[in-house]
Structure formats: structure tokens, C-alpha cells
GROMACS .gro file of C-alpha atoms in nm:
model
  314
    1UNK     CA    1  -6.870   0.763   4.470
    2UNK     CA    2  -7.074   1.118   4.411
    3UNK     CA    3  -7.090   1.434   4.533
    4UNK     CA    4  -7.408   1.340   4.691
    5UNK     CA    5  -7.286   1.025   4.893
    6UNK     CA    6  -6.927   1.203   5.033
    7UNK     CA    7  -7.116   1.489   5.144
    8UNK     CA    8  -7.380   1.286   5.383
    9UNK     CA    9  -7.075   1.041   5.491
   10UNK     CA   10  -6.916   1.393   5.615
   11UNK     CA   11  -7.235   1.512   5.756
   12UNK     CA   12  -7.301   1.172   5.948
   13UNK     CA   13  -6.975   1.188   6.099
   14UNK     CA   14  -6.987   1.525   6.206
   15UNK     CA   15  -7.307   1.403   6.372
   16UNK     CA   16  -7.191   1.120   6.510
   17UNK     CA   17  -6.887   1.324   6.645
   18UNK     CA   18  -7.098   1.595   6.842
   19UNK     CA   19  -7.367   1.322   6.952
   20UNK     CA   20  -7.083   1.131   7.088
   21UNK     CA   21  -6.892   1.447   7.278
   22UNK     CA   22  -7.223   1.539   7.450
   23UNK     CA   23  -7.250   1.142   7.572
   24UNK     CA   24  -6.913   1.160   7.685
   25UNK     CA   25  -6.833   0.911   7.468
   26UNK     CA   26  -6.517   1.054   7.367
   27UNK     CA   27  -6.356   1.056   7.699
   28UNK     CA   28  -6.015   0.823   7.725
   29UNK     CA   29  -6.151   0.600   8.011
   30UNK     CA   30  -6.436   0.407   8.157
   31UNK     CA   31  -6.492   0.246   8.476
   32UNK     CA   32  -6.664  -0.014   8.596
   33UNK     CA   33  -6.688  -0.213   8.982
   34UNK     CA   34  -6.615  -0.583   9.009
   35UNK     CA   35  -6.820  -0.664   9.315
   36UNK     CA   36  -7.140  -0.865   9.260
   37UNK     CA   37  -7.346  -0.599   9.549
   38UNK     CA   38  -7.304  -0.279   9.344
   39UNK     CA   39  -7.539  -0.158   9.080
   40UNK     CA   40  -7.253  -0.055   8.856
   41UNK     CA   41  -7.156  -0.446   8.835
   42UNK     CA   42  -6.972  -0.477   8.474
   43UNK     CA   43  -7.095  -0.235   8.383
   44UNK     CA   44  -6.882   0.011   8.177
   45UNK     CA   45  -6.920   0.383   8.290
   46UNK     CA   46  -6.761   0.671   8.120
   47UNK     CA   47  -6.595   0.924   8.244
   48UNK     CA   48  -6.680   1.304   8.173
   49UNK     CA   49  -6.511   1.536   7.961
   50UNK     CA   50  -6.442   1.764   8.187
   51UNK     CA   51  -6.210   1.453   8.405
   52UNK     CA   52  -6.145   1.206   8.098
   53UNK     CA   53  -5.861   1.030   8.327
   54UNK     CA   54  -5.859   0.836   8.631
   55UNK     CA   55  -5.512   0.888   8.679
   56UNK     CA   56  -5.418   1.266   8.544
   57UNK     CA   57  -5.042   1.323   8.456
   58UNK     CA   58  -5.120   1.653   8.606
   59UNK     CA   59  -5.134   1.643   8.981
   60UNK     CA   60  -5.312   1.874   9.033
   61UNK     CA   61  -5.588   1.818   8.754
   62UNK     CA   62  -5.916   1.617   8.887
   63UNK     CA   63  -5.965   1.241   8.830
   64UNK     CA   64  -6.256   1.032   8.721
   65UNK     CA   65  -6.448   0.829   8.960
   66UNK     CA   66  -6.714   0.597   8.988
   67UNK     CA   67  -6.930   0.556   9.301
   68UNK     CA   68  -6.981   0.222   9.334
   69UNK     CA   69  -7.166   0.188   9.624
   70UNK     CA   70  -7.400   0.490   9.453
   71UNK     CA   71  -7.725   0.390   9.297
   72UNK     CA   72  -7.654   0.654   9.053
   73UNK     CA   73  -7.392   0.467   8.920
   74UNK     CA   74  -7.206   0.757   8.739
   75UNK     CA   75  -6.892   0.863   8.683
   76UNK     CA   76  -6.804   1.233   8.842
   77UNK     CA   77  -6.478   1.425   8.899
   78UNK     CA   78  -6.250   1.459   9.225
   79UNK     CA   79  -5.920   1.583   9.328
   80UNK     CA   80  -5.656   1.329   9.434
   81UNK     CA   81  -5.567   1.477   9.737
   82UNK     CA   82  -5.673   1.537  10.093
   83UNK     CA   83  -6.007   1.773  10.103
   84UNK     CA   84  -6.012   1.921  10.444
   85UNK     CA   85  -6.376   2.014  10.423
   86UNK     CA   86  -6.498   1.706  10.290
   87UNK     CA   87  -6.643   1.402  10.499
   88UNK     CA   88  -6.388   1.146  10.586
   89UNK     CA   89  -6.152   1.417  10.638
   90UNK     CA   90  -5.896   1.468  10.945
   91UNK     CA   91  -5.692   1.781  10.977
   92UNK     CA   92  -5.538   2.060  11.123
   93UNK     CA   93  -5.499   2.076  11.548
   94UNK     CA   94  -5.733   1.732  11.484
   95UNK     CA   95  -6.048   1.903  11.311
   96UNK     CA   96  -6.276   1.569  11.151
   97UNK     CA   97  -6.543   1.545  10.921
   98UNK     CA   98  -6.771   1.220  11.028
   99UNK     CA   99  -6.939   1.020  10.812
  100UNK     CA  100  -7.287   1.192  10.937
  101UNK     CA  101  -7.112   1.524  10.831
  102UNK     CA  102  -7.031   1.657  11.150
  103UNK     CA  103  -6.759   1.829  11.212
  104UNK     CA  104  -6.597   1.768  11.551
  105UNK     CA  105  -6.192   1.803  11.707
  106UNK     CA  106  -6.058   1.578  11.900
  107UNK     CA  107  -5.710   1.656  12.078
  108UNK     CA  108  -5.612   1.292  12.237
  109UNK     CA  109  -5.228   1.373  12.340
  110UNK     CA  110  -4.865   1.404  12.236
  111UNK     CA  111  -4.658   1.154  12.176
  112UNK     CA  112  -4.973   0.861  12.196
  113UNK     CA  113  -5.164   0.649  12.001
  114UNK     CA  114  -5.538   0.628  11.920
  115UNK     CA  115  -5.758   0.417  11.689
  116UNK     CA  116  -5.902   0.628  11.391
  117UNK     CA  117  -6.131   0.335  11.277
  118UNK     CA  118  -6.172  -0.045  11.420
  119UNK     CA  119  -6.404  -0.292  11.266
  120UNK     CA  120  -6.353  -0.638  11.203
  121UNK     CA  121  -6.146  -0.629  10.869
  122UNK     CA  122  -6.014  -0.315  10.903
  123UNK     CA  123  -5.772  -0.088  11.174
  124UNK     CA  124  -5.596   0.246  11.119
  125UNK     CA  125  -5.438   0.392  11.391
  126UNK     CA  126  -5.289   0.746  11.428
  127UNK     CA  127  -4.991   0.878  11.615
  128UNK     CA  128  -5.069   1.243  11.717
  129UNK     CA  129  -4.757   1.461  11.784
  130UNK     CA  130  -4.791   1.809  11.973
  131UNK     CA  131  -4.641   2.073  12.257
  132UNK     CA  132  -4.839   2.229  12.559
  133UNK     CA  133  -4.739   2.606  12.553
  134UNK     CA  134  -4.692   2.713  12.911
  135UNK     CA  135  -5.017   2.779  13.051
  136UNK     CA  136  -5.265   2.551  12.924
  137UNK     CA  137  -5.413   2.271  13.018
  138UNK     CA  138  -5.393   2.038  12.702
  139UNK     CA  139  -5.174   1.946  12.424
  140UNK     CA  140  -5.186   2.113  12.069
  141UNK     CA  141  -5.205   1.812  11.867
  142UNK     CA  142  -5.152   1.667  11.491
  143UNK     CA  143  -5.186   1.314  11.326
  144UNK     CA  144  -4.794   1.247  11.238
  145UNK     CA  145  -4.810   0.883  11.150
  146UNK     CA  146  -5.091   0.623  11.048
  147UNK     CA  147  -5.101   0.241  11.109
  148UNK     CA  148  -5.340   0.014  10.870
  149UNK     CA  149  -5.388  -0.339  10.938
  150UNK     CA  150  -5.583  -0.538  10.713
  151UNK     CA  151  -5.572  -0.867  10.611
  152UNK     CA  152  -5.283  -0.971  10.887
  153UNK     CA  153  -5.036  -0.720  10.715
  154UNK     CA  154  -4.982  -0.374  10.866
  155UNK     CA  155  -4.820  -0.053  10.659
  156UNK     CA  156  -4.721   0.267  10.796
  157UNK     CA  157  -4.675   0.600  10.674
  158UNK     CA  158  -4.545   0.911  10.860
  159UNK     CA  159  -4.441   1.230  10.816
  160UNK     CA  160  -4.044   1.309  10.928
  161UNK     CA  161  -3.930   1.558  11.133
  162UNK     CA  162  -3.802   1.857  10.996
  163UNK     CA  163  -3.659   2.177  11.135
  164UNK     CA  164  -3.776   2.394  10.832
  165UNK     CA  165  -4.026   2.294  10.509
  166UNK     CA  166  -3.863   2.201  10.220
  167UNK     CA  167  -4.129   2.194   9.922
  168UNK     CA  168  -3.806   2.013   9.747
  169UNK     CA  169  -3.814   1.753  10.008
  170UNK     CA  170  -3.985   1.414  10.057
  171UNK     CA  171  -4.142   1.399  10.411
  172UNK     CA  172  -4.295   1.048  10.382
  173UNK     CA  173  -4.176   0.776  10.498
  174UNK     CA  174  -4.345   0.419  10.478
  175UNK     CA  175  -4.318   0.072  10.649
  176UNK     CA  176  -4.504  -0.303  10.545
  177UNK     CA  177  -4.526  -0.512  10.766
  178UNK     CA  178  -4.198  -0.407  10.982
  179UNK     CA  179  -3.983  -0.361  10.665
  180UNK     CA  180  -3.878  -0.032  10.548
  181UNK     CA  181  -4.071   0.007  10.193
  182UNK     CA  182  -3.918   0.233   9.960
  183UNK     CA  183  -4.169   0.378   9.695
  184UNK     CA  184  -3.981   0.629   9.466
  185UNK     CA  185  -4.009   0.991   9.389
  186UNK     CA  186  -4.214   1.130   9.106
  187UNK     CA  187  -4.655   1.165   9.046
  188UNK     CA  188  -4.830   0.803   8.974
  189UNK     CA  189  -4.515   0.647   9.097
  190UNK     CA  190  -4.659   0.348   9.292
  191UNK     CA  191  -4.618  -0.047   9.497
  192UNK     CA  192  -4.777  -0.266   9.499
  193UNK     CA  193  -4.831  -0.574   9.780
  194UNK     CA  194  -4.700  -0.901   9.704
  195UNK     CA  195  -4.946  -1.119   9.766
  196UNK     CA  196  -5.149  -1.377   9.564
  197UNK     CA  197  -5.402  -1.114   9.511
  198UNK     CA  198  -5.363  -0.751   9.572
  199UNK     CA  199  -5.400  -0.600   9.866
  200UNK     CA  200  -5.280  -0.282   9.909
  201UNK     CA  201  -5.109  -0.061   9.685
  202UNK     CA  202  -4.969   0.320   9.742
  203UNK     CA  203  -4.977   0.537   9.471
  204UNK     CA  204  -4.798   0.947   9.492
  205UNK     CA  205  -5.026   1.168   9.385
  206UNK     CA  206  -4.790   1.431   9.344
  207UNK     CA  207  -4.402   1.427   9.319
  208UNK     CA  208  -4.353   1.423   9.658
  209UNK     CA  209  -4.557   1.457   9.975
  210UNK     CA  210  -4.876   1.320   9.894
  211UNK     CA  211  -5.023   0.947   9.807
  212UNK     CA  212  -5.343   0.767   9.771
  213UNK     CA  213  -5.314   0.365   9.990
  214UNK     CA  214  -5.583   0.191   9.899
  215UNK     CA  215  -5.702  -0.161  10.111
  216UNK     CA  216  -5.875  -0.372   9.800
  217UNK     CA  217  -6.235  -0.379   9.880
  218UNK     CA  218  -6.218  -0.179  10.199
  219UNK     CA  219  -6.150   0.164  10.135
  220UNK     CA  220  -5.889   0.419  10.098
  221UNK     CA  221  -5.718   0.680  10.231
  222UNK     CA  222  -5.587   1.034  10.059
  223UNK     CA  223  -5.293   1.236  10.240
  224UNK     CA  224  -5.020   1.487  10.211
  225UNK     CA  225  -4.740   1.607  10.479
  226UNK     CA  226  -4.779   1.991  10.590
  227UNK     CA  227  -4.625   2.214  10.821
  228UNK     CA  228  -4.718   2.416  11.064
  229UNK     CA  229  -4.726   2.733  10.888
  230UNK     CA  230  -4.587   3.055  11.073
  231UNK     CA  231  -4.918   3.219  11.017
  232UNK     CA  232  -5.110   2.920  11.177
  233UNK     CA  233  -4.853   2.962  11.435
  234UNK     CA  234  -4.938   3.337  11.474
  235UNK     CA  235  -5.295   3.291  11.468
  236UNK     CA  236  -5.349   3.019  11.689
  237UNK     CA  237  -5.047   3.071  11.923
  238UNK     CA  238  -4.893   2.721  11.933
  239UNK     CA  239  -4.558   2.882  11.973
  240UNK     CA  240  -4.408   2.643  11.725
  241UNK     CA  241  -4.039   2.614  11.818
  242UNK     CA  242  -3.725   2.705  11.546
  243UNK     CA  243  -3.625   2.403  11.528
  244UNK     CA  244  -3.919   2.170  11.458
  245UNK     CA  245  -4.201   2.271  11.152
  246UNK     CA  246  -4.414   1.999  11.302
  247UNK     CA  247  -4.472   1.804  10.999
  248UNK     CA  248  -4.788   1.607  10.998
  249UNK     CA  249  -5.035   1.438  10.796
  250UNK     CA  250  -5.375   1.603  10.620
  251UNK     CA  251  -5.634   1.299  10.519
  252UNK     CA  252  -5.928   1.186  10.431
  253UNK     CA  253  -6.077   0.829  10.417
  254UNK     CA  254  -6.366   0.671  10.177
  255UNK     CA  255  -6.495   0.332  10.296
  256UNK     CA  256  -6.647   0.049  10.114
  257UNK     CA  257  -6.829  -0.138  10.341
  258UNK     CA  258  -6.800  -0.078  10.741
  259UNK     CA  259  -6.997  -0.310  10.936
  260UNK     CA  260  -7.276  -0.112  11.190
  261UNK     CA  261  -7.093  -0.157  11.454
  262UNK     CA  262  -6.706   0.037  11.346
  263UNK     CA  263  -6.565   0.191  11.643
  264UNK     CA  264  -6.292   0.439  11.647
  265UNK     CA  265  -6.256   0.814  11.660
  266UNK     CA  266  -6.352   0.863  11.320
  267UNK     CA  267  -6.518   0.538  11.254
  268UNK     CA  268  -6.806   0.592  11.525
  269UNK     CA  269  -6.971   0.824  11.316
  270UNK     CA  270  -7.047   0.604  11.069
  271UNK     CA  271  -7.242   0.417  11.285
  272UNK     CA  272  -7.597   0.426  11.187
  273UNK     CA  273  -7.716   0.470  11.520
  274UNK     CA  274  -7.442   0.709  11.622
  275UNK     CA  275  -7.532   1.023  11.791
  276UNK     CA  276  -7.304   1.286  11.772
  277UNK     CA  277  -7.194   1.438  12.100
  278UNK     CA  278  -7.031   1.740  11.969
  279UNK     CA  279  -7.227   2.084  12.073
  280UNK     CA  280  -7.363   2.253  11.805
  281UNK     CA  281  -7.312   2.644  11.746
  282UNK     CA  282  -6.993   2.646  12.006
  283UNK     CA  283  -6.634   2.754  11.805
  284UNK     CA  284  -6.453   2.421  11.822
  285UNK     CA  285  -6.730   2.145  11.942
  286UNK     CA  286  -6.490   1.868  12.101
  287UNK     CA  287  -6.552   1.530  12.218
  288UNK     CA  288  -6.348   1.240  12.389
  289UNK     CA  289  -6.290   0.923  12.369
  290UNK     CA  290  -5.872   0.938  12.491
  291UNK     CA  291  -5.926   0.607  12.726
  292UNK     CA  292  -6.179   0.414  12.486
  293UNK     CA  293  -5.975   0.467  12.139
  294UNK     CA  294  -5.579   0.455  12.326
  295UNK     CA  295  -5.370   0.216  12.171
  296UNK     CA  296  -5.021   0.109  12.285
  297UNK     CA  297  -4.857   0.104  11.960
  298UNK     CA  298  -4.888   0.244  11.578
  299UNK     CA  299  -5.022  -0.110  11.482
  300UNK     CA  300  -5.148  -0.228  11.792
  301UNK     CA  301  -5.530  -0.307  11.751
  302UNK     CA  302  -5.532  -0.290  12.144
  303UNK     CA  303  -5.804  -0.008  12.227
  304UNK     CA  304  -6.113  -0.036  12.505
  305UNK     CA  305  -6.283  -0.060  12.180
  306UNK     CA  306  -6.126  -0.208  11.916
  307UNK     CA  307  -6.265  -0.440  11.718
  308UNK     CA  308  -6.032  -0.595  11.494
  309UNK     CA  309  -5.956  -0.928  11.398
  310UNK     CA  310  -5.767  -1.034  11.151
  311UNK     CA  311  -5.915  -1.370  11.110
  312UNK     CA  312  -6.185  -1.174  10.973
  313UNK     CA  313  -6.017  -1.125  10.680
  314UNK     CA  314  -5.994  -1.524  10.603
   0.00000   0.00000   0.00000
């Protein structure tokens, strides 16, 4: 072989290198959607540089995702966890982000249930826990548990009750379908349903205190457990006792396909004919919905309102 002939072989790699780092070739994964409706169908996307994993072994690094129901049909980078200012999202004394953008609070009560979304496939209750200071006239609130039925199956996850935060400490604790369900410590750790096919599997996102359930072909739902901290306490003056952090839930929810006429809390607002009641330019714009979205239990798909049926799913 001469000179000549090594030194373009070098030269074409280097080329081909560079060409291929600017594609994004060189990232470790690629991504593609399975269902026949989305423009990404087989085929294989890959994921940027900047995100080359779907599944970081850094927690706290952002993952590679693919849009399928974009028309884009590219992959971009997101964190794993809970974004409190992103749509989807519920949060805080109950601050949500609808799917028109909206941001709107919604108190319900202590102690009660209320249906977060309700369409035919698809229910996810939440349990909000709170305390009424002396002197008001409603109930500081949180989402402590949720309850998501699909598919005739129903798994819970909730936050326990703890005097002080822990970091060090596991606050989740998860149920499928009335059986304690044990998912070990440690971020990626993950179970999945038994089924024939899979249907829902929870995945940590972090060693402790934060996961990523996903409902195959329905949508998914990000969350960590939080405390009240003692400068939200100062700030807002819940007058958080010393014996209770009041450990609840941050989340946020991406759907895959709601049907136009999703009811729920959250689940309203992607309606495509919703209109928004909240008032625009007040502080904290609230609206209701307590006796439409009640439920009586966690996984009770019982509400005014509610529109699930699990026969749906067959």
C-alpha cells in the first residue's frame, strides 16, 4: 500500500468521523415509535449528542426522546423528573399546568379524593392531604397519593408520612392491583406488569424518591416526593406542624392519545373545546370542580364525571 493511498484512507475517515458527529450519528441510541398513526413509524431516529441516552446512569443528566405524536419526528432532550413549570404538570398547594398551557390551582379538600383525568381507557385519581390554619376558610392542600386504572388493573403510589425529611429515606410506596409491590432502591431500578403484553412498568429515576409509570400506549406520568419546606412554610403560612413534613407528590403527565371528550381536573383542559375558567392577571386564578371530579376512593372511577370504562380497554 503507498504513502499516497494510507494518507487519503486517514483523511476519509477523519471525514467521515466529523460528518458523522455533526449528524448525530455517533450518539449510543436511536428511537423509533411502533404505532402505525405516527409519522416516526419504524423509523429509526437518533438521538443528539448533547442527550446520547434514553436512560442516563446519571439521574440527573437529560434523556433522549422522541415525539411521536410530533410531525417533526425528532429526537430532543428532557429531564426525567417532574418539571413544575411545564404543561402536564401538578404541584405545590395544587398549582397545574393544562394542556392549553394555563396555569390554574385547584384546592379540592383534605383527606378526599378527586379525578385528575377520566376518559374511556384511562383514570388517575389523586388523594390530596392538607390542614386549615385557624382562621381560614379552606384547606391548604397537596396531591399525597395517585390511583391509575387502565386496562382493569389499578396501581398506586403515595408518598408516606414523615415527621422530618430524610434525603436518605425512601418515601414511596406502591400498590398493583391491591397487592403491596415492592420495586427496589437504586436509579433505573424498575417492574414490570405481568401480563401477556406489557402494560405498565415503573421505573426510579433517581435512587430514591422519584419514578417514571408509564401505561403502554396511553401516556405517562413523572414524580418525586417533597416536603413542605420550612421556608414554604414561612412564606406562605401553612403553619406546618413538628411532627408531620407533609410529604407529597410533584408530577407531571404526557398523554398519547385522549379522546375529545377527557374529563377530570387536569384532563378538561385538554379538551379541544375547553375554555378555561381561570381569571387571567389575578395572583392565584382558581377554579372548581370539588362535586363534579369527587371520588369515593383512590381507585374508584366514581366521579359526576367520570368516564371510565374498563371494557374500553378490550
Amino acid at each position: 500500500m503507498t504513502r499516497n493511498s494510507i494518507t487519503c484512507k486517514i483523511l476519509l475517515l477523519l471525514v467521515v468521523a466529523i460528518t458523522g458527529e455533526e449528524l448525530g450519528v455517533l450518539a449510543k441510541s436511536s428511537l423509533t415509535c411502533k404505532n402505525r398513526w405516527s409519522p416516526c413509524f419504524r423509523r429509526q431516529i437518533v438521538c443528539p449528542k448533547q442527550c446520547p441516552d434514553v436512560k442516563p446512569s446519571d439521574p440527573n443528566a437529560k434523556a433522549c426522546f422522541l415525539d411521536c405524536y410530533s410531525p417533526k419526528c425528532e429526537a430532543t432532550c428532557r429531564g426525567r423528573k417532574p418539571k413544575c413549570n411545564g404543561v402536564g404538570s401538578g404541584c405545590y398547594d395544587p398549582r397545574f399546568i393544562g394542556g392549553d398551557g394555563v396555569v390554574f390551582f385547584f384546592h379540592g379538600k383534605k383527606d378526599e379524593h378527586f379525578s385528575l383525568i377520566s376518559d374511556r381507557t384511562l383514570q388517575i385519581n389523586a388523594r390530596f392531604i392538607g390542614l386549615r390554619p385557624e382562621g381560614r376558610t379552606r384547606d391548604f392542600t397537596w396531591i399525597q397519593a395517585l390511583g391509575i386504572m387502565h386496562d382493569s388493573h389499578a396501581l398506586t403510589v403515595e408518598a408516606t408520612k414523615a415527621a422530618r425529611w430524610n434525603d436518605a429515606v425512601d418515601h414511596l410506596r406502591f400498590t398493583y392491583d391491591g397487592e403491596p409491590l415492592e420495586i427496589a432502591e437504586g436509579h433505573l431500578s424498575a417492574w414490570k406488569s405481568s401480563e401477556d403484553k406489557v402494560v405498565v412498568v415503573v421505573e426510579r429515576t433517581g435512587s430514591r424518591n422519584s419514578v417514571t409509570i408509564t401505561v403502554d400506549a396511553v401516556g405517562e406520568v413523572s414524580l418525586s416526593v417533597v416536603p413542605v419546606t420550612k421556608e414554604d412554610d414561612e412564606i406562605h403560612k401553612y403553619q406546618i406542624p413538628s411532627d408531620d413534613c407533609f410529604a407529597h407528590l410533584e408530577v407531571q403527565f404526557r398523554f398519547f392519545g385522549l379522546s375529545p371528550e377527557v374529563e377530570g381536573v387536569l384532563g378538561r383542559t385538554y379538551r379541544p373545546d375547553f375554555k378555561n375558567t381561570a381569571k387571567w392577571g389575578v395572583a392565584m386564578p382558581v377554579v372548581g370542580g370539588e362535586d363534579e371530579y369527587r371520588t369515593s376512593s383512590l381507585v374508584s372511577p366514581d366521579c359526576n364525571r367520570c368516564l371510565y370504562s374498563p371494557e374500553a380497554d378490550n
